[in-house]
mmCIF file with all atom_site columns, C-alpha atoms in Angstrom:
data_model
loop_
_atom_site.group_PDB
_atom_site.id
_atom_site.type_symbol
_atom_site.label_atom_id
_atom_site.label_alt_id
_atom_site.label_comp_id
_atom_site.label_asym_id
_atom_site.label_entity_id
_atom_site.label_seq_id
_atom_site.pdbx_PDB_ins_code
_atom_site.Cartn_x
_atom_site.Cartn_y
_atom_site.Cartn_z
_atom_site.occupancy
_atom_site.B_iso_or_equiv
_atom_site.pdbx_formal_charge
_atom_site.auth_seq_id
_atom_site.auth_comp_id
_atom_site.auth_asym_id
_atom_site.auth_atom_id
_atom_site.pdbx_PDB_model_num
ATOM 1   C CA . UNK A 1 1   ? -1.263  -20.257 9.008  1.00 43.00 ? 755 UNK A CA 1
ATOM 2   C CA . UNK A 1 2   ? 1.290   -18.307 11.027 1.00 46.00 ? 756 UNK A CA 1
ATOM 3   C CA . UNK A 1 3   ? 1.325   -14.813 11.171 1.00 47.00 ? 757 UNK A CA 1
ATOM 4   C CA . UNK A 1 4   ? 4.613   -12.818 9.906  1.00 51.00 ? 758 UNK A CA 1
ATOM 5   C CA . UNK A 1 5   ? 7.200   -12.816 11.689 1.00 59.00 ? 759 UNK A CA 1
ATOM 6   C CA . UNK A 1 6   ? 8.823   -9.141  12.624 1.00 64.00 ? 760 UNK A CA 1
ATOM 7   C CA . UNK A 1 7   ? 11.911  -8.021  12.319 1.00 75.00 ? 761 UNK A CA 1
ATOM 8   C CA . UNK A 1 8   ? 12.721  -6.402  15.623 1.00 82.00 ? 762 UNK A CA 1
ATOM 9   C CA . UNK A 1 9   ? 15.469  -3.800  15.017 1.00 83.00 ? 763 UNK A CA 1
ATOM 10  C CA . UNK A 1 10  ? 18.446  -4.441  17.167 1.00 85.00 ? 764 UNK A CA 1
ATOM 11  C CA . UNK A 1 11  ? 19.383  -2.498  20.840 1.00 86.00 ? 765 UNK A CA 1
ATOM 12  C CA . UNK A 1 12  ? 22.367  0.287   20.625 1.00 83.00 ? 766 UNK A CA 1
ATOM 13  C CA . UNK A 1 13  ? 23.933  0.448   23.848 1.00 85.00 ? 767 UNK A CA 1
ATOM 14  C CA . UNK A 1 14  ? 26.776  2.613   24.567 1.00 78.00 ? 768 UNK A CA 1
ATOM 15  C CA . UNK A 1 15  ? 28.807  3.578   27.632 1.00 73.00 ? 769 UNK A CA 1
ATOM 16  C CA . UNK A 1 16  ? 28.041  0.520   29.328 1.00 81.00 ? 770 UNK A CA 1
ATOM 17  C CA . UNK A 1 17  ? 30.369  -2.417  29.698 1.00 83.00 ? 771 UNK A CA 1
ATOM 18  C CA . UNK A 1 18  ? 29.285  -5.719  27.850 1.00 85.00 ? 772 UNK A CA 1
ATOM 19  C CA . UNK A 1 19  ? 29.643  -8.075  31.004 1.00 86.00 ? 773 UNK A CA 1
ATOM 20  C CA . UNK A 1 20  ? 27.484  -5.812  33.058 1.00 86.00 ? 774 UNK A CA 1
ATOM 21  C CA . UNK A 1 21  ? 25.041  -5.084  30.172 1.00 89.00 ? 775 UNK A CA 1
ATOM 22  C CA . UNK A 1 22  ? 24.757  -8.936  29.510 1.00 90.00 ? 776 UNK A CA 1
ATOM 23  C CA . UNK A 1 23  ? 24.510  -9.448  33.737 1.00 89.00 ? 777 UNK A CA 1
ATOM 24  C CA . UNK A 1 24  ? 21.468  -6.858  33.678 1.00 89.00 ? 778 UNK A CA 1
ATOM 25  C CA . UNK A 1 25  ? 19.600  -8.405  30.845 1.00 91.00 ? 779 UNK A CA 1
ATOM 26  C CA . UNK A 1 26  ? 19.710  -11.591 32.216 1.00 90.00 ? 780 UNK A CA 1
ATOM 27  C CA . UNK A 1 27  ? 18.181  -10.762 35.413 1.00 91.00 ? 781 UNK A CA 1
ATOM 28  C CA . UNK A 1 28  ? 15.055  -9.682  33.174 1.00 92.00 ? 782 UNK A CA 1
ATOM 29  C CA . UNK A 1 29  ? 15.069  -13.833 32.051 1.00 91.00 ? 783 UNK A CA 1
ATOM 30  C CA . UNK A 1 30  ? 15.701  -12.527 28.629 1.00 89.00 ? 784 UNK A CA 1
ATOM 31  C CA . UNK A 1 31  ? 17.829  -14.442 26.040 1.00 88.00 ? 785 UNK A CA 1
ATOM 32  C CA . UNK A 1 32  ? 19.667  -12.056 23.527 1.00 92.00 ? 786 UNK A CA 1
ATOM 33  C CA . UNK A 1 33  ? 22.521  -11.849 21.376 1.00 92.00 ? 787 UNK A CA 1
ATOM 34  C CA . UNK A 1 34  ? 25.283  -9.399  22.034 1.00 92.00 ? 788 UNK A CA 1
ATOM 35  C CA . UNK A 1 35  ? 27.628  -8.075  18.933 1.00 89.00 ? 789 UNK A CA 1
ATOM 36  C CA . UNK A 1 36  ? 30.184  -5.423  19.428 1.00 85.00 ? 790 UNK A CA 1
ATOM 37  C CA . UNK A 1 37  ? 30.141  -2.736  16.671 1.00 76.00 ? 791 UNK A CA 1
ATOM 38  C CA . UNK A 1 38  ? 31.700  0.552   15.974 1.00 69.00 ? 792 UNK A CA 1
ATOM 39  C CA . UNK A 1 39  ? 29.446  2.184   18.344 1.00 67.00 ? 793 UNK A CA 1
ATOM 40  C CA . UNK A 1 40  ? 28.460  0.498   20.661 1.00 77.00 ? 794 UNK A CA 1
ATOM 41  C CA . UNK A 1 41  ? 26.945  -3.211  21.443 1.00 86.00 ? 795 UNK A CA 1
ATOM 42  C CA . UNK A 1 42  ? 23.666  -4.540  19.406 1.00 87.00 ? 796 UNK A CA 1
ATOM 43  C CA . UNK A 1 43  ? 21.451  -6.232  21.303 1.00 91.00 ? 797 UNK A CA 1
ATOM 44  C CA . UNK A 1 44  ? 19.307  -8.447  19.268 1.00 90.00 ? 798 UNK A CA 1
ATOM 45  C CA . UNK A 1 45  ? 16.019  -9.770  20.662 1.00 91.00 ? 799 UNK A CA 1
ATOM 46  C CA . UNK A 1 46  ? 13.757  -12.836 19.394 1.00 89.00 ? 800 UNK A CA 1
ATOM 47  C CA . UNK A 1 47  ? 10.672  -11.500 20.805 1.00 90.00 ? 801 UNK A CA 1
ATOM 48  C CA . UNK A 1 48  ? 8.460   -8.132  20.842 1.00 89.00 ? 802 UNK A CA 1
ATOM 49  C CA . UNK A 1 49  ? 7.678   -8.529  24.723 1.00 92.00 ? 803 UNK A CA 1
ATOM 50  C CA . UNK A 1 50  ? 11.564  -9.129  24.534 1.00 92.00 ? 804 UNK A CA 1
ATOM 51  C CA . UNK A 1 51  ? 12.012  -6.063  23.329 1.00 90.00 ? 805 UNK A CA 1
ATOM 52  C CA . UNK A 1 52  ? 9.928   -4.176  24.695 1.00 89.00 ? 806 UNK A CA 1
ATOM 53  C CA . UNK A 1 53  ? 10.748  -5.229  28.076 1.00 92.00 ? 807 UNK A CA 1
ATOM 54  C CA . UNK A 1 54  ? 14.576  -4.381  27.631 1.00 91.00 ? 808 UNK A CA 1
ATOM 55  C CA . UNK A 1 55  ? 14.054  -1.000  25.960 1.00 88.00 ? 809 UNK A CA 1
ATOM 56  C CA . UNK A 1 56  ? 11.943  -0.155  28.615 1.00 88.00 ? 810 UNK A CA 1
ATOM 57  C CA . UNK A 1 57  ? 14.058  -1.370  31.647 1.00 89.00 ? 811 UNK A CA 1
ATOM 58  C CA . UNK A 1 58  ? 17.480  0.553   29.866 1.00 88.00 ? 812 UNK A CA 1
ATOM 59  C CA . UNK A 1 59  ? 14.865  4.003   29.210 1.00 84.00 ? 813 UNK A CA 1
ATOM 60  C CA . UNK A 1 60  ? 14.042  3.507   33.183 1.00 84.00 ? 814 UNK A CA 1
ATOM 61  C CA . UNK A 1 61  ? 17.885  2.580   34.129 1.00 82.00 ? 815 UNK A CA 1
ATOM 62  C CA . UNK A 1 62  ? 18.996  5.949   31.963 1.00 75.00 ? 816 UNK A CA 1
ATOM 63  C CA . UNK A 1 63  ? 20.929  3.716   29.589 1.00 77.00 ? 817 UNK A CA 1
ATOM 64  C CA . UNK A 1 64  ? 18.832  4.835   26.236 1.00 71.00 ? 818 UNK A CA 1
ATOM 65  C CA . UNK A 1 65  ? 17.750  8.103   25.852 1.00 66.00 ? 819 UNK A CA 1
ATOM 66  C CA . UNK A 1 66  ? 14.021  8.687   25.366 1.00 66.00 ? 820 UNK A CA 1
ATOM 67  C CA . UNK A 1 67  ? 14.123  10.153  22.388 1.00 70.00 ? 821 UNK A CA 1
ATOM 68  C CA . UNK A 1 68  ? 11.807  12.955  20.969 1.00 78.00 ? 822 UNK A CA 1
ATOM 69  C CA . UNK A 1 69  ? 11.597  16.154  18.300 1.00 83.00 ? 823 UNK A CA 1
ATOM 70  C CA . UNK A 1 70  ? 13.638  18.225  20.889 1.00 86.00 ? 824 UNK A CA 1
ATOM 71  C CA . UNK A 1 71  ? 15.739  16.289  22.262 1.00 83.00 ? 825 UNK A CA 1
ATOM 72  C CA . UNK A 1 72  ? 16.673  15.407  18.070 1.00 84.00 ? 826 UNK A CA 1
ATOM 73  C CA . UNK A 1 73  ? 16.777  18.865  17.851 1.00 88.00 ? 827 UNK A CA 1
ATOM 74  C CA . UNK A 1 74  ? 18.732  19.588  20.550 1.00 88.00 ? 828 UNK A CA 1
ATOM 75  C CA . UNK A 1 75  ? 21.802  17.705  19.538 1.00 85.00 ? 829 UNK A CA 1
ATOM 76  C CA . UNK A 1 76  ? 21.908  19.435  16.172 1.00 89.00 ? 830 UNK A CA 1
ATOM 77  C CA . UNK A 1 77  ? 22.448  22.505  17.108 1.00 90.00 ? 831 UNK A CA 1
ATOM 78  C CA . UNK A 1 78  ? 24.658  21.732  20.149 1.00 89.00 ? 832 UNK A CA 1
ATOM 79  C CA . UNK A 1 79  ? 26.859  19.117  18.411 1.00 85.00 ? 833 UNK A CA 1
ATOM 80  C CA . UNK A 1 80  ? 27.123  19.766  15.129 1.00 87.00 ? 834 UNK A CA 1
ATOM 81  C CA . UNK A 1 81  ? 25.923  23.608  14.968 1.00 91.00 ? 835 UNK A CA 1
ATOM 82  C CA . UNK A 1 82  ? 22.889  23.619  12.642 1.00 92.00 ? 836 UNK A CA 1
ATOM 83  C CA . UNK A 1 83  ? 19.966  24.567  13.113 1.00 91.00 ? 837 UNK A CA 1
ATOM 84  C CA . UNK A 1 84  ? 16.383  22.652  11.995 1.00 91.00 ? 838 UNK A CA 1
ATOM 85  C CA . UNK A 1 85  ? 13.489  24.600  11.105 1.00 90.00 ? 839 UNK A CA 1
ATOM 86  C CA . UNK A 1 86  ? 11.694  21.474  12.188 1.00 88.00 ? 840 UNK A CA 1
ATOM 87  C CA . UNK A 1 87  ? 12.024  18.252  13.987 1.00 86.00 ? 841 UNK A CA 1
ATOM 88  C CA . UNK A 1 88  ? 8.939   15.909  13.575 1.00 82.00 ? 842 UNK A CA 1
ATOM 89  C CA . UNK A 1 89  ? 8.751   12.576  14.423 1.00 76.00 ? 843 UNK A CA 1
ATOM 90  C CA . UNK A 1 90  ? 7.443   9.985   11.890 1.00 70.00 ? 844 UNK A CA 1
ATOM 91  C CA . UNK A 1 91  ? 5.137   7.079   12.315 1.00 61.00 ? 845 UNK A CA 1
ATOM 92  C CA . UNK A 1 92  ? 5.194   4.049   10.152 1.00 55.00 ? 846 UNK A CA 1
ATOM 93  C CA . UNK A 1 93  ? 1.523   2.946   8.808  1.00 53.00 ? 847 UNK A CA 1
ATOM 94  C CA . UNK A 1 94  ? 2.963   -0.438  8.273  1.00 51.00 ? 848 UNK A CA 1
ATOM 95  C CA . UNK A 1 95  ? 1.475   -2.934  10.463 1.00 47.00 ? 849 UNK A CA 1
ATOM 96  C CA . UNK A 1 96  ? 4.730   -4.812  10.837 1.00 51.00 ? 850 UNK A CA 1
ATOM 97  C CA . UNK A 1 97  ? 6.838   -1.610  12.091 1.00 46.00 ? 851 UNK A CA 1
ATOM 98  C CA . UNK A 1 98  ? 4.083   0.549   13.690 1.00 44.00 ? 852 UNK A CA 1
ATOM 99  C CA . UNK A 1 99  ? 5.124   -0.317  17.092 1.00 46.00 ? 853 UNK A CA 1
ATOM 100 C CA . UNK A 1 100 ? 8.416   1.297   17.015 1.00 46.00 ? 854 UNK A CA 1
ATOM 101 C CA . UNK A 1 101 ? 7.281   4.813   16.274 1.00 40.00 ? 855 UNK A CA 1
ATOM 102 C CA . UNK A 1 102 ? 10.469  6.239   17.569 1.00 46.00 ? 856 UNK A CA 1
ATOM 103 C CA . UNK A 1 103 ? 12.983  5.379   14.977 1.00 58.00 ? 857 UNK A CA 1
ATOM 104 C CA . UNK A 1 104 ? 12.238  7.684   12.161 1.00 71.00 ? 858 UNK A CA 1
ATOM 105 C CA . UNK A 1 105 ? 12.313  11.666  12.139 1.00 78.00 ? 859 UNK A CA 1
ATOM 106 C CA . UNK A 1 106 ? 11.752  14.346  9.553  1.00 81.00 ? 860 UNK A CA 1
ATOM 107 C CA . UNK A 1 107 ? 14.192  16.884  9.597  1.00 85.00 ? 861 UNK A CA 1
ATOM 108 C CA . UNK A 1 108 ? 13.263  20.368  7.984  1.00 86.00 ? 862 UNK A CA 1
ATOM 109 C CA . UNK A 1 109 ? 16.242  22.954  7.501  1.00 87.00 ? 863 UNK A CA 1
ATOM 110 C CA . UNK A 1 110 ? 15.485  26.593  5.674  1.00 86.00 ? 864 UNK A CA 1
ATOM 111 C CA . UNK A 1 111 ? 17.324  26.711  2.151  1.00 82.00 ? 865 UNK A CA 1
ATOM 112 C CA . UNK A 1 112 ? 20.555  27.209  1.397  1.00 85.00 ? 866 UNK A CA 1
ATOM 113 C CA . UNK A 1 113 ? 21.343  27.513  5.386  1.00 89.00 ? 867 UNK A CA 1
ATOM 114 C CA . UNK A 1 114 ? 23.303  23.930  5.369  1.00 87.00 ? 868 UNK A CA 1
ATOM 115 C CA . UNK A 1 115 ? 25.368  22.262  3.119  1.00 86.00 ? 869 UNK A CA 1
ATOM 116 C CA . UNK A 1 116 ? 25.574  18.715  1.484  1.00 81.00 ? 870 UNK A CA 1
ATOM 117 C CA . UNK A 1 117 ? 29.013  18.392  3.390  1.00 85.00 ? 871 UNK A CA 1
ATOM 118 C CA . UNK A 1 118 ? 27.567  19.184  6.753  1.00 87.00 ? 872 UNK A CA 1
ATOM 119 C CA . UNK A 1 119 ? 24.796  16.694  6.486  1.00 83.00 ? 873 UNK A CA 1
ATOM 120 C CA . UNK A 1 120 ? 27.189  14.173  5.954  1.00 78.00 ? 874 UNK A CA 1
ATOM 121 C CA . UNK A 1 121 ? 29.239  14.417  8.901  1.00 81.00 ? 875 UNK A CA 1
ATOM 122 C CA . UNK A 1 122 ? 26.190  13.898  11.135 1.00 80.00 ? 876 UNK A CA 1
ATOM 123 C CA . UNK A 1 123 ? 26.681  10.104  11.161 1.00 71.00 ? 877 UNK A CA 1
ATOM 124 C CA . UNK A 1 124 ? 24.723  9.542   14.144 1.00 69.00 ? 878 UNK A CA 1
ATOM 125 C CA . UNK A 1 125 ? 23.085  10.828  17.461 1.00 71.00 ? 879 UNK A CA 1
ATOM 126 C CA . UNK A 1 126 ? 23.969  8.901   20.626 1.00 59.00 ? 880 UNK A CA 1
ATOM 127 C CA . UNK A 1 127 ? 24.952  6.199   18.390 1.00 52.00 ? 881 UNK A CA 1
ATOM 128 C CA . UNK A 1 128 ? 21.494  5.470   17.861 1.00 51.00 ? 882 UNK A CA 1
ATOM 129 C CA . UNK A 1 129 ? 19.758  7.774   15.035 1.00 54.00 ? 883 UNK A CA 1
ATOM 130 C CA . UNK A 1 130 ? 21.472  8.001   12.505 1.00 60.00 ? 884 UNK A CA 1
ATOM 131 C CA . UNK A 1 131 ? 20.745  10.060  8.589  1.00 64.00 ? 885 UNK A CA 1
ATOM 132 C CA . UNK A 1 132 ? 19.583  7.876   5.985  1.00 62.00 ? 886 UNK A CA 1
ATOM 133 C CA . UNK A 1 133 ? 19.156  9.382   1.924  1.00 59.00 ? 887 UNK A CA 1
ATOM 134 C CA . UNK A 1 134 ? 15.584  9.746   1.005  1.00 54.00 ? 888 UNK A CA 1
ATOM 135 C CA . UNK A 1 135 ? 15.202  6.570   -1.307 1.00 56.00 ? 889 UNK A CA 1
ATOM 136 C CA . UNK A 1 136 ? 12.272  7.511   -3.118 1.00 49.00 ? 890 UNK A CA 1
ATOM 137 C CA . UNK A 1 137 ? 12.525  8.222   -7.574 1.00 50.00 ? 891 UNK A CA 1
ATOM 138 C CA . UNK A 1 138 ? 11.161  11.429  -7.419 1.00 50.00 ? 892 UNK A CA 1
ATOM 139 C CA . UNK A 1 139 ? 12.748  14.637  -7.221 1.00 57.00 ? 893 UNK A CA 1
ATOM 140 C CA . UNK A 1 140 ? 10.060  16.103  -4.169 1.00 65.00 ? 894 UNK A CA 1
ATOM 141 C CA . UNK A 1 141 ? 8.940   13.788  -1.638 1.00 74.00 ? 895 UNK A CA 1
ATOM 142 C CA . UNK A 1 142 ? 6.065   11.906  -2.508 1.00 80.00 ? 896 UNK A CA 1
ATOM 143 C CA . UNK A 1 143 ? 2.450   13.246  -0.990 1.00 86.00 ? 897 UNK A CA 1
ATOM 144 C CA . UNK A 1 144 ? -1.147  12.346  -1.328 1.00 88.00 ? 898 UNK A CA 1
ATOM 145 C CA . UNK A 1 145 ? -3.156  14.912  -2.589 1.00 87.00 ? 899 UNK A CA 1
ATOM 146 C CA . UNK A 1 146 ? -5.811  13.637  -1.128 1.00 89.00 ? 900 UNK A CA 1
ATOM 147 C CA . UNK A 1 147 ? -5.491  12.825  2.509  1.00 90.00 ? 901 UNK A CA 1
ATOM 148 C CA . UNK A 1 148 ? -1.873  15.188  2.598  1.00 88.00 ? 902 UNK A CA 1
ATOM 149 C CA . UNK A 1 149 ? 0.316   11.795  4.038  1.00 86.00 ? 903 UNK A CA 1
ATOM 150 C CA . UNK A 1 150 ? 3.611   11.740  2.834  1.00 83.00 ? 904 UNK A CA 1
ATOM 151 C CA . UNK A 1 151 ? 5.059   8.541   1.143  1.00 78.00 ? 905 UNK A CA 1
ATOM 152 C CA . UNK A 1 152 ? 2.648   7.388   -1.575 1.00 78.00 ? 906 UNK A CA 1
ATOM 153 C CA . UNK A 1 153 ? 0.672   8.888   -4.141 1.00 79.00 ? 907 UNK A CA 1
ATOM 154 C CA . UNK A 1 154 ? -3.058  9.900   -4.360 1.00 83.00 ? 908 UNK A CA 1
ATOM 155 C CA . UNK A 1 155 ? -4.177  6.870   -6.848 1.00 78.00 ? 909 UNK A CA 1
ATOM 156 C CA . UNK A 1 156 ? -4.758  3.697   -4.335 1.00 73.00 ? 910 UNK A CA 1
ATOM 157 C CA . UNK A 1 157 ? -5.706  6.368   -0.962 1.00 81.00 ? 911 UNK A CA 1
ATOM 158 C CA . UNK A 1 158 ? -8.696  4.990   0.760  1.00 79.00 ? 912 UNK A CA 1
ATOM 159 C CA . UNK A 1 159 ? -8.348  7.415   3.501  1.00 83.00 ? 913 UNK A CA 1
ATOM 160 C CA . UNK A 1 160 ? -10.670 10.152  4.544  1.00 87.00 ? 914 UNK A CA 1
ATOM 161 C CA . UNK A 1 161 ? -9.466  13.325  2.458  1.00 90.00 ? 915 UNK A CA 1
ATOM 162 C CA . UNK A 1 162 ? -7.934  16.499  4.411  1.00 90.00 ? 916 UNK A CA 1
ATOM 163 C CA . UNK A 1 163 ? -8.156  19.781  2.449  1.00 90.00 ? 917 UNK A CA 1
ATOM 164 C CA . UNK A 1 164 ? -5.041  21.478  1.902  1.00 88.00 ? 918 UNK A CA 1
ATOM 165 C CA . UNK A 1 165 ? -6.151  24.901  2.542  1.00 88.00 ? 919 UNK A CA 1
ATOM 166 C CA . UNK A 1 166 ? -7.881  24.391  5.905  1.00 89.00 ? 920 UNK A CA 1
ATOM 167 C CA . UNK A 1 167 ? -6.997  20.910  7.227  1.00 88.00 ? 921 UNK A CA 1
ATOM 168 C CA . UNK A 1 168 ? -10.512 20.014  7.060  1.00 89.00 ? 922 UNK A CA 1
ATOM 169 C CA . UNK A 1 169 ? -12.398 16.646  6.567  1.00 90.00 ? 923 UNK A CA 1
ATOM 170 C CA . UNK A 1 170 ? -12.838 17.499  2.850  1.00 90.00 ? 924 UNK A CA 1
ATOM 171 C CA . UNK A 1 171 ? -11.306 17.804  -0.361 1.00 89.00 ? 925 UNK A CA 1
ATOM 172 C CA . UNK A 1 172 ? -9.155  20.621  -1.182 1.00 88.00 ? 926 UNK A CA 1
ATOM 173 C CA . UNK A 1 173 ? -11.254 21.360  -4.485 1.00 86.00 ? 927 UNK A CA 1
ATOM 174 C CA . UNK A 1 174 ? -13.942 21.304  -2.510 1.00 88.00 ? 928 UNK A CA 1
ATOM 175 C CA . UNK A 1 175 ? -12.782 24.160  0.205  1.00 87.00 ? 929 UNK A CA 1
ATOM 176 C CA . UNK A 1 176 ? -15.255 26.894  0.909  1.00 81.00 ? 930 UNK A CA 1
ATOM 177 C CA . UNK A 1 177 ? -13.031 28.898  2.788  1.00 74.00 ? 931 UNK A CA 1
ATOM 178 C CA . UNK A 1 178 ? -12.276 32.385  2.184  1.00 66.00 ? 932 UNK A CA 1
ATOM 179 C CA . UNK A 1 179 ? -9.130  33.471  0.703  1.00 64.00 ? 933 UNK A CA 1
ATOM 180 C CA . UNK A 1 180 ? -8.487  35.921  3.764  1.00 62.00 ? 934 UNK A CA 1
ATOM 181 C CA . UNK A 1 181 ? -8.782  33.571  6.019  1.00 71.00 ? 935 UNK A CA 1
ATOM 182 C CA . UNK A 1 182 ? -4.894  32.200  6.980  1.00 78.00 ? 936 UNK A CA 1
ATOM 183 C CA . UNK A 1 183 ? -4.094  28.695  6.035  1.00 86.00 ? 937 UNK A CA 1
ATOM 184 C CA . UNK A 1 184 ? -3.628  25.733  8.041  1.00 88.00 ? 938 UNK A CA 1
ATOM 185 C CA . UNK A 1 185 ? -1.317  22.408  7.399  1.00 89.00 ? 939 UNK A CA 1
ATOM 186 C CA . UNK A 1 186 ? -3.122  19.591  8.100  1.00 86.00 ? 940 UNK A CA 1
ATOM 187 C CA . UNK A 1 187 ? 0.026   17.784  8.664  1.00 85.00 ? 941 UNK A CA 1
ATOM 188 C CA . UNK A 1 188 ? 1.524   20.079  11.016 1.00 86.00 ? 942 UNK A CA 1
ATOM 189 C CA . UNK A 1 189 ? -1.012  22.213  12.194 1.00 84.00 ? 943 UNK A CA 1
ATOM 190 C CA . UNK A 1 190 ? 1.201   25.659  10.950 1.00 85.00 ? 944 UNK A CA 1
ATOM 191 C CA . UNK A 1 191 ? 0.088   28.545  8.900  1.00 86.00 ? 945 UNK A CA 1
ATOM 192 C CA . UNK A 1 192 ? 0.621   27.583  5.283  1.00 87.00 ? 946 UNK A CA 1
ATOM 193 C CA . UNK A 1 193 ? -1.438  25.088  2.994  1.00 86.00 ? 947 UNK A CA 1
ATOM 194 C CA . UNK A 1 194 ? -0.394  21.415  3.162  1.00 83.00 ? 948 UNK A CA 1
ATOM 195 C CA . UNK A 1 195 ? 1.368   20.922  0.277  1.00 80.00 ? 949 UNK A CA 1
ATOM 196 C CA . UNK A 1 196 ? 3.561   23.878  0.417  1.00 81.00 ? 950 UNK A CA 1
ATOM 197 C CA . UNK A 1 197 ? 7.076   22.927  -0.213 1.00 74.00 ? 951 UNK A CA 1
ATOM 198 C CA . UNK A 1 198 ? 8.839   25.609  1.822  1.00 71.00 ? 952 UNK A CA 1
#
């Protein structure tokens, strides 16, 4: 049986011409395909190695940023003025995506201190990251209260529960801690429970 294939997300490179970007991929013995889009050129890969040999050799040659929280962070409030409370980047539990733990970030802004409008015009960040609606049918965002993960609900967890008040290796009903004693996120690591929605 063969195992499933992944989709490999395509290559955004910008600020480079296409001839030299196709001459320099080439010379890696790498066989892509090259589409010209609004902006910038996709480079799609067959292969994992593929691509992980050409995002690496573009991060190394300065052509893609390596990205992170601050750097995310950065070029919201530089470019378009706002300011996060939070940047946090997300990892996909999904064995098929799990490797590109890059392409997903959780932006936190304080309420009422951006509008709908303003969201919206951030189409993208070096014409790679770009906003996407949360897609989920619930109102909040969807967290286990069990092991605190976002994205599904407590019913079919089989992880190892975190408590809510002190980000312990137990349940949150089950927390002995005193009431004095300051919270901790066990998401996070900050001074509040774990499921608190501010």
């Amino acid at each position: 049986m063969s195992a499933a294939k992944v989709k490999l997300p395509p290559v955004v490179v910008k600020n480079t011409h296409l001839n030299e970007l196709i001459a320099d991929l080439a010379s890696l013995g790498v066989k892509a395909e090259y589409k010209l889009g609004r902006v910038g050129t996709k480079v799609m890969l067959r292969t994992k190695p593929e691509y992980d040999l050409v995002v690496a050799h573009l991060r190394t040659t300065k052509v893609l940023p390596n990205f992170n929280s601050k750097f995310i962070e950065a070029k919201i409030r530089d470019r378009y003025k706002l300011a996060p409370s939070a940047v946090y980047r997300m990892t996909r539990k999904d064995e098929n995506v799990k490797a590109y733990p890059d392409c997903l970030f959780l932006v936190h802004f304080q309420k009422r201190t951006v509008t709908l409008i303003a969201l919206k015009a951030i189409r993208c960040i070096n014409s790679i990251v770009r906003w996407e609606p949360y897609r989920g049918s619930h109102r909040d965002v969807t967290q286990c209260q069990w092991c605190l993960n976002f994205g599904y609900g407590t019913r079919n967890c089989n992880l190892k529960p975190r408590c809510g008040n002190c980000a312990q290796n137990h349940a949150t009903s089950e927390c002995a801690a005193d009431e004095a004693v300051a919270f901790k996120c066990a998401n996070c690591g900050g001074a509040h429970q774990g499921s608190d929605k501010q």
